[in-house]
Amino acid sequence: MTHLPDRVAIIGASVASAMLIERSRELGFAGEFIVIDSDPNAPYDRPPLSKQFLLGTGSVEPAEWWPEATPILNAKAIGLLPDKRTVLLDKLGEVAADAVVIASGAGSIRLPKEPAGVLSLRTAEDALALRNAVDAGAASAIIIGAGTIGAELASTLAQRGLAVTVVDLAPQPMQRFFSGHLGEEAKAWMHSAGVVTHFGVAVESIQKTDAAWTVQVSGLDLHADLVISAVGARPNTEWLTYSDLDISNGVRCTADGKALLTSGEIADGIFAIGDVSARQAEDGTFRRFESWTQAQRHGAALAEYFAGFESMELEQAPYGWTEQFGRKVQVHGMLPPEGELVQVYAAEERNAALYRIGSAEEEAAWIGVNAPRQFSRASMGMSLLS
Amino acid sequence: MGELWVDGGRCQGHARCWALAPETFEIDEEGYAHVIPGRENSGDEPNVRKAIRNCPERAILERESTEAGEKAAEVSAS
Ligand SMILES: Cc1cc2nc3c(=O)[nH]c(=O)nc-3n(C[C@H](O)[C@H](O)[C@H](O)COP(=O)(O)OP(=O)(O)OC[C@H]3O[C@@H](n4cnc5c(N)ncnc54)[C@H](O)[C@@H]3O)c2cc1C
Ligand code: SF4
């Protein structure tokens, strides 16, 4: 059975929605997409912003991958009437459609009492402000938060010659990405590049004094030219506050992306894809991903649902990656926090390693460091030889 | 449909392409991807479409494709 709408309104022009549109067209969808985004630079890929972009010059790369002939309306969605499938905009009025797809992603979490001038990184504008500050001669930076983005920033800024200090409440870098594994290794990567780290510490205050910043962590005063907050992202759902959708932590959805009302019922014709959507897992809990690959799968799966296909997109194991300190790190599957990581391959001269966790080969999760070949073979269930 | 190629300047060796479409892509010793000779025209196969979309570096490109309309028709027919 197909569920093809004629007119689809999409909030957010990024990877999830690009894939929805492209895949829909591949499957023969002839209807209309009305795409709305408040970011004048959209669309662009975010992963390079903490990596290559800060090392280069010029503006963000134009999105060659944005589907052809798909204009983007530059406006901010400020409300949704689910039963009318109507999106209210800050300018240009409102948009009524047969289906509304919420693809509004996530935004940086700001620290409580964070003073103006503290930098963060989610948008092209943020990345440009950061690069400008470095180009203008900043010699040191304190990064608050050592998740993947904080760690990548530490790597990139160290490469640009800044003295970098990283602080985090967690006991190790990328606690969430690695599910608590590889903590000592990831710290050693930072230290080998001269990055100073403080783990298990709380930020007590952030102050600007003359030209420099002072960040107080667990009784210690740290000083730097820049302070960057990289403490995580939260779903962009403020605009849905009065919509009656369940937005406890992201837009709560069924496993295949149908948005739920606060009553627990499905909101007919309303869907959520990408970082903003919290999908129901088999155990009943809701889970949000912050992943480029997962966002794409959500988009492709929704296109397949519209076309009446049995989608396999969401059956695939999660894939994540990060690049830092000369290492390309890849993760396949859900890493359980418990259990032992077994190193199954190493090539020290290239800083390469492959780790497995979980014994049943089918369910195993893998972490590859500078080992794309071995990683891919392993995650495809192939032998590591050859 | 255009001729497939991997832009070596962009490819970072995620090997997603190889995982999704091993009949079209191969990975060299350093981990970088290439199109298997003779498979340059496989761009309309579903696995290959999937690989193109999933490349995190957007490194898999197609040289000069035919008109957009023809492209859409070809793909939806496959
Ligand atoms: C610096 C950085 C590095 C990253 N690196 C990686 C990585 O290496 N690997 C990885 O897997 N993931 C990475 N990610 C995460 C990845 O970029 C996201 O998972 C992905 O962008 C999610 O895509 P999305 O389509 O859900 O939404 P987003 O990319 O968040 O886009 C949402 C869009 O909606 C728009 N929007 C929001 N609210 C409104 C509104 N009310 N009205 C109109 N428009 C609105 C926004 O302007 C935005 O353009 C990184 C993220 C960042 C910030
Ligand atoms: S998926 Fe892209 S980056 Fe990765 S190996 Fe293939 S072409 Fe290269």
Short mmCIF file of C-alpha atoms and ligand atoms in Angstrom, two decimals:
data_model
loop_
_atom_site.label_atom_id
_atom_site.label_comp_id
_atom_site.label_asym_id
_atom_site.label_seq_id
_atom_site.Cartn_x
_atom_site.Cartn_y
_atom_site.Cartn_z
CA MET A 1 0.00 0.00 0.00
CA THR A 2 1.38 3.41 -0.85
CA HIS A 3 0.94 6.42 1.37
CA LEU A 4 1.92 8.98 -1.23
CA PRO A 5 1.07 12.53 -0.23
CA ASP A 6 0.77 15.17 -2.99
CA ARG A 7 2.29 17.98 -1.04
CA VAL A 8 4.88 17.53 1.68
CA ALA A 9 6.10 20.32 3.94
CA ILE A 10 9.58 19.74 5.38
CA ILE A 11 11.10 21.79 8.19
CA GLY A 12 14.87 21.64 7.94
CA ALA A 13 17.09 21.45 4.83
CA SER A 14 19.87 19.08 5.79
CA VAL A 15 20.96 15.46 5.36
CA ALA A 16 17.79 13.78 6.57
CA SER A 17 15.49 15.80 4.33
CA ALA A 18 17.85 15.68 1.32
CA MET A 19 17.69 11.91 1.46
CA LEU A 20 13.90 11.89 1.85
CA ILE A 21 13.56 14.00 -1.29
CA GLU A 22 16.17 12.20 -3.36
CA ARG A 23 14.92 8.74 -2.49
CA SER A 24 11.29 9.78 -3.06
CA ARG A 25 12.14 11.00 -6.54
CA GLU A 26 14.08 7.83 -7.26
CA LEU A 27 10.96 5.91 -6.36
CA GLY A 28 8.87 7.96 -8.77
CA PHE A 29 7.30 10.52 -6.42
CA ALA A 30 5.81 13.28 -8.55
CA GLY A 31 4.38 15.50 -5.81
CA GLU A 32 5.64 18.73 -4.35
CA PHE A 33 8.11 19.32 -1.53
CA ILE A 34 8.02 22.62 0.29
CA VAL A 35 11.26 22.95 2.24
CA ILE A 36 11.70 25.54 4.96
CA ASP A 37 14.91 26.42 6.76
CA SER A 38 15.82 29.42 8.89
CA ASP A 39 19.57 29.10 8.34
CA PRO A 40 20.51 31.26 5.33
CA ASN A 41 23.52 29.01 4.66
CA ALA A 42 21.52 25.76 4.53
CA PRO A 43 22.01 23.19 3.19
CA TYR A 44 25.51 22.07 4.11
CA ASP A 45 27.17 19.09 5.77
CA ARG A 46 28.09 19.59 9.42
CA PRO A 47 30.77 16.90 9.91
CA PRO A 48 33.49 18.95 8.13
CA LEU A 49 32.84 21.97 10.38
CA SER A 50 34.90 20.58 13.25
CA LYS A 51 37.45 19.01 10.90
CA GLN A 52 38.62 20.30 7.48
CA PHE A 53 36.70 23.58 7.57
CA LEU A 54 38.74 25.07 10.41
CA LEU A 55 41.98 24.26 8.61
CA GLY A 56 40.96 25.89 5.36
CA THR A 57 39.74 29.19 3.99
CA GLY A 58 36.59 30.28 2.22
CA SER A 59 32.97 29.57 3.03
CA VAL A 60 31.22 26.25 3.62
CA GLU A 61 31.16 23.99 0.64
CA PRO A 62 28.07 24.26 -1.52
CA ALA A 63 25.86 21.20 -1.12
CA GLU A 64 26.22 19.46 -4.48
CA TRP A 65 24.13 16.70 -2.96
CA TRP A 66 21.03 18.82 -2.39
CA PRO A 67 18.35 17.42 -4.75
CA GLU A 68 18.02 19.34 -8.00
CA ALA A 69 15.19 21.79 -8.51
CA THR A 70 14.23 21.87 -4.83
CA PRO A 71 14.05 25.46 -3.61
CA ILE A 72 14.38 26.24 0.09
CA LEU A 73 12.23 28.90 1.70
CA ASN A 74 14.24 30.95 4.14
CA ALA A 75 11.84 31.24 7.08
CA LYS A 76 11.54 30.01 10.63
CA ALA A 77 8.79 27.60 11.61
CA ILE A 78 7.16 28.89 14.77
CA GLY A 79 4.26 26.51 15.18
CA LEU A 80 2.45 23.44 13.93
CA LEU A 81 -1.25 22.57 13.79
CA PRO A 82 -1.06 18.79 13.57
CA ASP A 83 -4.72 18.14 12.73
CA LYS A 84 -4.56 20.67 9.89
CA ARG A 85 -1.03 19.65 8.89
CA THR A 86 -0.20 23.31 8.78
CA VAL A 87 3.11 24.91 9.65
CA LEU A 88 3.17 28.49 10.89
CA LEU A 89 6.10 30.63 9.77
CA ASP A 90 7.63 33.82 11.13
CA LYS A 91 7.35 35.35 7.67
CA LEU A 92 5.66 34.30 4.44
CA GLY A 93 2.55 33.16 6.35
CA GLU A 94 1.75 29.48 6.74
CA VAL A 95 2.08 26.28 4.76
CA ALA A 96 -0.63 23.61 4.60
CA ALA A 97 0.26 20.18 3.26
CA ASP A 98 -0.83 16.53 3.17
CA ALA A 99 2.19 15.52 5.20
CA VAL A 100 4.53 17.47 7.45
CA VAL A 101 8.05 16.18 8.01
CA ILE A 102 9.90 17.57 11.00
CA ALA A 103 13.61 17.52 10.19
CA SER A 104 14.70 20.42 12.36
CA GLY A 105 17.73 18.66 13.80
CA ALA A 106 19.44 19.73 16.98
CA GLY A 107 21.20 22.80 18.33
CA SER A 108 24.06 23.39 20.74
CA ILE A 109 23.31 23.10 24.43
CA ARG A 110 24.45 26.26 26.17
CA LEU A 111 25.81 26.15 29.70
CA PRO A 112 23.80 27.70 32.48
CA LYS A 113 24.90 31.33 32.97
CA GLU A 114 27.13 31.14 29.94
CA PRO A 115 28.46 34.64 29.23
CA ALA A 116 28.23 36.18 25.75
CA GLY A 117 31.34 35.52 23.71
CA VAL A 118 31.66 31.86 24.55
CA LEU A 119 31.81 30.05 21.21
CA SER A 120 30.03 26.86 20.21
CA LEU A 121 29.74 24.80 17.06
CA ARG A 122 26.67 23.63 15.22
CA THR A 123 26.13 25.94 12.28
CA ALA A 124 28.23 27.31 9.43
CA GLU A 125 28.04 30.70 11.12
CA ASP A 126 29.41 29.24 14.37
CA ALA A 127 32.26 27.59 12.49
CA LEU A 128 33.11 30.80 10.67
CA ALA A 129 33.14 32.79 13.93
CA LEU A 130 35.50 30.24 15.43
CA ARG A 131 37.80 30.21 12.44
CA ASN A 132 37.86 34.00 12.34
CA ALA A 133 38.88 34.09 15.99
CA VAL A 134 41.75 31.70 15.27
CA ASP A 135 42.75 33.62 12.14
CA ALA A 136 42.76 36.80 14.22
CA GLY A 137 45.54 35.33 16.35
CA ALA A 138 43.99 33.45 19.27
CA ALA A 139 46.82 31.46 20.82
CA SER A 140 44.95 29.30 23.29
CA ALA A 141 41.54 27.71 23.78
CA ILE A 142 39.61 25.97 26.51
CA ILE A 143 37.13 23.44 25.20
CA ILE A 144 34.35 22.51 27.58
CA GLY A 145 33.13 19.03 26.68
CA ALA A 146 35.12 16.16 25.21
CA GLY A 147 32.50 14.43 23.13
CA THR A 148 33.34 13.74 19.51
CA ILE A 149 32.95 17.39 18.51
CA GLY A 150 35.00 18.69 21.45
CA ALA A 151 37.71 16.11 20.77
CA GLU A 152 37.78 16.89 17.05
CA LEU A 153 38.02 20.59 17.84
CA ALA A 154 40.90 19.91 20.22
CA SER A 155 42.67 18.07 17.45
CA THR A 156 42.03 20.70 14.78
CA LEU A 157 42.93 23.66 17.00
CA ALA A 158 46.10 21.94 18.22
CA GLN A 159 46.97 21.38 14.58
CA ARG A 160 46.49 25.11 14.02
CA GLY A 161 49.04 25.74 16.74
CA LEU A 162 46.82 26.76 19.63
CA ALA A 163 47.51 25.67 23.19
CA VAL A 164 44.40 23.61 23.91
CA THR A 165 42.88 22.57 27.23
CA VAL A 166 39.93 20.19 27.38
CA VAL A 167 37.68 19.85 30.42
CA ASP A 168 34.83 17.44 30.98
CA LEU A 169 32.70 16.14 33.80
CA ALA A 170 32.98 12.65 32.32
CA PRO A 171 35.96 10.49 33.26
CA GLN A 172 37.17 10.14 29.68
CA PRO A 173 36.92 11.61 26.18
CA MET A 174 33.98 10.53 24.01
CA GLN A 175 32.34 8.68 26.86
CA ARG A 176 29.09 8.31 24.94
CA PHE A 177 30.55 7.57 21.49
CA PHE A 178 32.70 4.79 22.95
CA SER A 179 30.15 3.71 25.60
CA GLY A 180 32.86 4.13 28.20
CA HIS A 181 35.52 2.14 26.33
CA LEU A 182 38.95 3.21 25.07
CA GLY A 183 39.20 6.03 27.61
CA GLU A 184 42.93 5.73 28.25
CA GLU A 185 43.67 5.43 24.54
CA ALA A 186 41.67 8.52 23.64
CA LYS A 187 43.35 10.50 26.42
CA ALA A 188 46.75 9.42 25.14
CA TRP A 189 45.85 10.66 21.62
CA MET A 190 45.11 14.08 23.11
CA HIS A 191 48.24 14.18 25.22
CA SER A 192 50.48 13.18 22.32
CA ALA A 193 49.33 16.35 20.52
CA GLY A 194 50.08 18.46 23.58
CA VAL A 195 46.45 18.92 24.60
CA VAL A 196 46.04 19.42 28.35
CA THR A 197 43.08 17.52 29.81
CA HIS A 198 41.02 17.69 32.99
CA PHE A 199 38.46 14.90 33.31
CA GLY A 200 35.91 14.39 36.06
CA VAL A 201 35.78 18.12 36.76
CA ALA A 202 32.84 20.51 36.89
CA VAL A 203 32.91 24.02 35.44
CA GLU A 204 32.22 26.46 38.28
CA SER A 205 32.42 29.76 36.48
CA ILE A 206 33.39 31.37 33.20
CA GLN A 207 34.61 34.95 33.23
CA LYS A 208 36.05 37.36 30.75
CA THR A 209 38.83 39.53 32.15
CA ASP A 210 40.34 42.11 29.78
CA ALA A 211 41.40 40.16 26.73
CA ALA A 212 41.45 36.66 28.20
CA TRP A 213 38.98 34.21 29.67
CA THR A 214 39.13 32.48 33.01
CA VAL A 215 37.35 29.20 33.49
CA GLN A 216 37.18 27.83 36.99
CA VAL A 217 36.97 24.05 37.22
CA SER A 218 36.93 22.22 40.54
CA GLY A 219 38.96 24.95 42.24
CA LEU A 220 41.43 25.37 39.39
CA ASP A 221 41.75 28.57 37.33
CA LEU A 222 42.34 28.03 33.63
CA HIS A 223 43.09 30.89 31.24
CA ALA A 224 42.78 31.15 27.48
CA ASP A 225 41.98 33.48 24.58
CA LEU A 226 38.93 31.45 23.55
CA VAL A 227 36.33 29.39 25.37
CA ILE A 228 34.35 26.91 23.33
CA SER A 229 31.35 25.12 24.72
CA ALA A 230 30.91 21.66 23.21
CA VAL A 231 28.72 20.06 25.82
CA GLY A 232 26.25 18.47 23.46
CA ALA A 233 23.16 19.07 21.40
CA ARG A 234 19.47 19.20 22.16
CA PRO A 235 16.65 18.68 19.69
CA ASN A 236 15.20 21.76 17.97
CA THR A 237 11.65 21.43 19.23
CA GLU A 238 10.91 24.88 20.80
CA TRP A 239 8.74 25.70 17.79
CA LEU A 240 6.56 22.67 18.62
CA THR A 241 5.88 23.74 22.19
CA TYR A 242 2.15 24.33 21.62
CA SER A 243 1.66 21.66 18.94
CA ASP A 244 0.43 18.92 21.28
CA LEU A 245 3.16 16.62 19.95
CA ASP A 246 5.11 14.69 22.56
CA ILE A 247 8.45 16.49 22.67
CA SER A 248 9.87 15.16 25.95
CA ASN A 249 13.33 14.73 24.38
CA GLY A 250 12.99 15.19 20.67
CA VAL A 251 9.81 14.44 18.76
CA ARG A 252 8.65 11.08 20.04
CA CYS A 253 7.85 8.76 17.17
CA THR A 254 7.02 5.19 16.35
CA ALA A 255 10.00 3.11 15.21
CA ASP A 256 9.29 4.17 11.62
CA GLY A 257 8.98 7.88 12.31
CA LYS A 258 5.29 8.68 12.80
CA ALA A 259 5.07 11.48 15.33
CA LEU A 260 3.14 10.88 18.55
CA LEU A 261 0.79 13.25 20.32
CA THR A 262 0.99 13.85 24.07
CA SER A 263 -1.98 11.46 24.33
CA GLY A 264 0.26 8.71 22.91
CA GLU A 265 -1.71 8.48 19.67
CA ILE A 266 -0.16 8.86 16.25
CA ALA A 267 -0.46 12.36 14.77
CA ASP A 268 -1.81 11.55 11.36
CA GLY A 269 0.43 12.77 8.54
CA ILE A 270 3.18 14.14 10.82
CA PHE A 271 6.63 12.54 10.73
CA ALA A 272 10.02 13.27 12.25
CA ILE A 273 13.42 12.29 10.83
CA GLY A 274 17.05 12.84 11.77
CA ASP A 275 18.53 14.22 14.98
CA VAL A 276 15.20 15.70 16.13
CA SER A 277 13.33 12.40 16.17
CA ALA A 278 13.23 10.09 19.17
CA ARG A 279 12.29 6.66 17.90
CA GLN A 280 10.66 3.96 19.96
CA ALA A 281 12.90 0.95 20.40
CA GLU A 282 11.77 -2.64 20.94
CA ASP A 283 12.04 -2.28 24.71
CA GLY A 284 9.60 0.64 24.58
CA THR A 285 12.12 3.39 25.34
CA PHE A 286 12.69 6.30 22.99
CA ARG A 287 16.09 6.87 21.49
CA ARG A 288 17.54 9.83 19.71
CA PHE A 289 20.61 9.57 17.50
CA GLU A 290 22.97 12.36 16.58
CA SER A 291 24.35 10.77 13.51
CA TRP A 292 24.72 11.76 9.90
CA THR A 293 24.26 8.17 8.75
CA GLN A 294 21.19 7.60 10.87
CA ALA A 295 19.65 10.87 9.67
CA GLN A 296 20.07 9.70 6.09
CA ARG A 297 18.51 6.33 6.86
CA HIS A 298 15.52 8.02 8.45
CA GLY A 299 15.04 10.05 5.27
CA ALA A 300 15.38 7.07 2.95
CA ALA A 301 13.11 4.91 5.10
CA LEU A 302 10.36 7.53 5.11
CA ALA A 303 10.54 7.83 1.31
CA GLU A 304 10.17 4.07 1.09
CA TYR A 305 7.22 4.14 3.47
CA PHE A 306 5.49 6.78 1.32
CA ALA A 307 6.09 4.59 -1.73
CA GLY A 308 4.68 1.53 0.00
CA PHE A 309 8.00 -0.31 0.20
CA GLU A 310 9.05 -2.57 3.01
CA SER A 311 12.10 -0.55 4.05
CA MET A 312 15.26 -2.25 5.24
CA GLU A 313 17.07 1.04 5.93
CA LEU A 314 16.50 1.00 9.67
CA GLU A 315 17.51 -2.64 10.03
CA GLN A 316 21.16 -1.72 9.50
CA ALA A 317 23.54 -1.48 12.44
CA PRO A 318 24.44 2.06 13.49
CA TYR A 319 27.59 3.50 11.93
CA GLY A 320 29.55 6.34 13.45
CA TRP A 321 32.90 7.93 12.82
CA THR A 322 35.22 10.62 14.03
CA GLU A 323 38.56 11.96 12.83
CA GLN A 324 41.09 13.30 15.26
CA PHE A 325 44.78 13.32 16.11
CA GLY A 326 45.67 11.60 12.85
CA ARG A 327 43.17 8.84 13.49
CA LYS A 328 40.10 7.79 11.60
CA VAL A 329 37.81 6.09 14.10
CA GLN A 330 34.83 4.01 12.98
CA VAL A 331 32.16 2.31 15.06
CA HIS A 332 29.79 -0.36 13.82
CA GLY A 333 26.87 -1.49 15.96
CA MET A 334 25.74 -0.53 19.43
CA LEU A 335 28.65 -0.75 21.85
CA PRO A 336 27.45 -2.25 25.12
CA PRO A 337 28.93 -0.40 28.11
CA GLU A 338 29.61 -3.72 29.81
CA GLY A 339 31.83 -6.39 28.40
CA GLU A 340 35.40 -6.52 27.34
CA LEU A 341 36.88 -4.96 24.27
CA VAL A 342 39.10 -7.44 22.47
CA GLN A 343 41.81 -6.13 20.19
CA VAL A 344 41.78 -8.38 17.14
CA TYR A 345 44.17 -6.48 14.88
CA ALA A 346 46.93 -3.94 15.33
CA ALA A 347 49.50 -2.21 13.16
CA GLU A 348 51.39 0.09 15.47
CA GLU A 349 53.38 1.89 12.80
CA ARG A 350 50.09 3.27 11.45
CA ASN A 351 48.41 3.70 14.85
CA ALA A 352 45.91 1.16 13.58
CA ALA A 353 43.77 -1.19 15.63
CA LEU A 354 40.53 -3.10 15.40
CA TYR A 355 38.49 -4.00 18.47
CA ARG A 356 35.52 -6.27 18.89
CA ILE A 357 33.00 -6.37 21.67
CA GLY A 358 30.39 -9.09 22.05
CA SER A 359 31.02 -12.71 21.25
CA ALA A 360 28.15 -13.84 19.05
CA GLU A 361 29.57 -12.85 15.65
CA GLU A 362 26.19 -11.64 14.43
CA GLU A 363 25.73 -9.20 17.29
CA ALA A 364 29.32 -8.08 17.60
CA ALA A 365 30.09 -4.37 17.61
CA TRP A 366 33.39 -3.11 16.21
CA ILE A 367 35.69 -0.15 16.67
CA GLY A 368 38.29 0.51 14.01
CA VAL A 369 41.15 2.98 14.35
CA ASN A 370 42.97 3.72 11.08
CA ALA A 371 41.87 0.31 9.87
CA PRO A 372 39.08 0.89 7.32
CA ARG A 373 39.76 -2.30 5.41
CA GLN A 374 39.81 -4.55 8.43
CA PHE A 375 36.88 -2.69 9.96
CA SER A 376 34.73 -3.13 6.88
CA ARG A 377 35.55 -6.78 6.48
CA ALA A 378 34.77 -7.42 10.13
CA SER A 379 31.53 -5.48 10.14
CA MET A 380 30.44 -7.35 7.01
CA GLY A 381 31.09 -10.59 8.88
CA MET A 382 34.09 -11.51 6.70
CA SER A 383 37.35 -13.00 7.82
CA LEU A 384 40.13 -10.54 8.65
CA LEU A 385 42.65 -12.35 6.51
CA SER A 386 43.71 -10.97 3.12
CA MET B 1 23.70 7.95 -16.12
CA GLY B 2 27.25 9.24 -15.89
CA GLU B 3 30.51 7.49 -15.43
CA LEU B 4 31.31 6.69 -11.81
CA TRP B 5 34.55 7.73 -10.18
CA VAL B 6 35.94 8.28 -6.70
CA ASP B 7 37.53 11.64 -6.05
CA GLY B 8 40.80 10.67 -4.38
CA GLY B 9 41.13 14.14 -2.87
CA ARG B 10 37.93 13.68 -0.91
CA CYS B 11 37.88 9.95 -0.15
CA GLN B 12 38.83 9.32 3.48
CA GLY B 13 38.58 5.58 3.38
CA HIS B 14 35.38 5.00 5.33
CA ALA B 15 34.88 1.99 3.04
CA ARG B 16 31.13 2.44 3.21
CA CYS B 17 30.99 2.11 -0.56
CA TRP B 18 32.75 -1.21 -0.45
CA ALA B 19 30.54 -2.46 2.35
CA LEU B 20 27.39 -1.54 0.41
CA ALA B 21 28.43 -2.32 -3.16
CA PRO B 22 31.49 -4.59 -3.23
CA GLU B 23 30.73 -5.50 -6.84
CA THR B 24 31.53 -1.93 -7.88
CA PHE B 25 34.03 -0.55 -5.38
CA GLU B 26 37.35 -1.85 -4.13
CA ILE B 27 39.59 -0.58 -1.37
CA ASP B 28 43.34 -0.35 -1.78
CA GLU B 29 45.93 -1.14 0.88
CA GLU B 30 45.75 2.38 2.32
CA GLY B 31 42.00 2.06 2.60
CA TYR B 32 41.06 4.35 -0.29
CA ALA B 33 38.29 3.44 -2.70
CA HIS B 34 38.33 2.93 -6.46
CA VAL B 35 35.73 1.93 -8.98
CA ILE B 36 36.47 -1.58 -10.23
CA PRO B 37 37.48 -1.29 -13.90
CA GLY B 38 34.51 -2.15 -16.08
CA ARG B 39 32.01 -1.06 -13.43
CA GLU B 40 32.02 2.66 -14.26
CA ASN B 41 28.50 2.43 -15.62
CA SER B 42 26.87 0.71 -12.67
CA GLY B 43 25.65 4.00 -11.21
CA ASP B 44 21.99 3.11 -11.55
CA GLU B 45 22.16 -0.13 -9.58
CA PRO B 46 20.38 0.14 -6.22
CA ASN B 47 23.44 -0.90 -4.19
CA VAL B 48 25.57 1.66 -5.95
CA ARG B 49 22.99 4.43 -5.46
CA LYS B 50 23.04 3.54 -1.81
CA ALA B 51 26.83 3.69 -1.70
CA ILE B 52 26.87 7.10 -3.38
CA ARG B 53 24.40 8.47 -0.84
CA ASN B 54 26.16 6.94 2.13
CA CYS B 55 29.66 8.17 1.40
CA PRO B 56 30.30 10.54 4.31
CA GLU B 57 32.79 12.54 2.25
CA ARG B 58 30.54 12.76 -0.82
CA ALA B 59 33.53 11.41 -2.74
CA ILE B 60 31.69 9.20 -5.21
CA LEU B 61 30.88 11.27 -8.24
CA GLU B 62 29.36 10.81 -11.65
CA ARG B 63 30.83 12.52 -14.67
CA GLU B 64 28.30 14.43 -16.74
CA SER B 65 25.02 12.64 -16.43
CA THR B 66 22.25 12.71 -19.03
CA GLU B 67 19.28 15.05 -18.67
CA ALA B 68 17.62 15.00 -15.29
CA GLY B 69 14.32 13.67 -16.60
CA GLU B 70 15.89 10.71 -18.23
CA LYS B 71 17.83 10.01 -15.05
CA ALA B 72 14.69 9.90 -12.89
CA ALA B 73 12.91 7.65 -15.39
CA GLU B 74 15.83 5.25 -15.56
CA VAL B 75 16.09 4.92 -11.80
CA SER B 76 12.42 4.47 -11.07
CA ALA B 77 12.28 1.78 -13.73
CA SER B 78 15.07 -0.21 -12.07
C1 LIG C 1 30.57 20.11 14.16
C2 LIG C 1 29.81 18.86 13.93
C3 LIG C 1 30.48 17.71 13.53
C4 LIG C 1 29.78 16.52 13.30
N1 LIG C 1 30.47 15.41 12.91
C5 LIG C 1 29.81 14.25 12.69
C6 LIG C 1 30.49 13.08 12.28
O1 LIG C 1 31.71 13.09 12.10
N2 LIG C 1 29.78 11.95 12.07
C7 LIG C 1 28.42 11.91 12.25
O2 LIG C 1 27.80 10.86 12.04
N3 LIG C 1 27.74 13.01 12.64
C8 LIG C 1 28.40 14.16 12.87
N4 LIG C 1 27.70 15.27 13.28
C9 LIG C 1 26.24 15.16 13.48
C10 LIG C 1 25.49 15.33 12.17
O3 LIG C 1 25.91 16.50 11.53
C11 LIG C 1 24.00 15.38 12.45
O4 LIG C 1 23.64 14.12 12.96
C12 LIG C 1 23.18 15.70 11.20
O5 LIG C 1 23.48 16.97 10.71
C13 LIG C 1 21.69 15.59 11.50
O6 LIG C 1 20.99 15.95 10.36
P1 LIG C 1 19.48 16.41 10.40
O7 LIG C 1 19.04 16.39 8.97
O8 LIG C 1 18.72 15.62 11.38
O9 LIG C 1 19.45 17.90 10.98
P2 LIG C 1 20.44 19.13 11.04
O10 LIG C 1 21.67 18.90 10.26
O11 LIG C 1 20.57 19.50 12.46
O12 LIG C 1 19.61 20.27 10.27
C14 LIG C 1 18.40 20.75 10.76
C15 LIG C 1 18.02 22.00 9.99
O13 LIG C 1 16.74 22.47 10.47
C16 LIG C 1 16.75 23.88 10.52
N5 LIG C 1 15.76 24.32 11.51
C17 LIG C 1 15.73 24.00 12.84
N6 LIG C 1 14.67 24.56 13.43
C18 LIG C 1 14.01 25.26 12.46
C19 LIG C 1 12.82 26.06 12.45
N7 LIG C 1 12.09 26.26 13.56
N8 LIG C 1 12.44 26.64 11.29
C20 LIG C 1 13.16 26.45 10.14
N9 LIG C 1 14.28 25.69 10.11
C21 LIG C 1 14.70 25.11 11.25
C22 LIG C 1 18.17 24.22 10.91
O14 LIG C 1 18.52 25.54 10.49
C23 LIG C 1 18.98 23.15 10.18
O15 LIG C 1 19.44 23.58 8.92
C24 LIG C 1 28.38 16.48 13.50
C25 LIG C 1 27.70 17.63 13.92
C26 LIG C 1 28.39 18.81 14.12
C27 LIG C 1 27.65 20.04 14.56
S1 SF4 C 2 32.58 5.64 1.28
FE1 SF4 C 2 33.43 7.46 0.34
S2 SF4 C 2 35.11 8.08 1.65
FE2 SF4 C 2 34.58 6.01 2.14
S3 SF4 C 2 35.96 4.75 0.96
FE3 SF4 C 2 34.08 4.95 -0.20
S4 SF4 C 2 34.46 6.73 -1.46
FE4 SF4 C 2 36.00 6.78 0.10
#
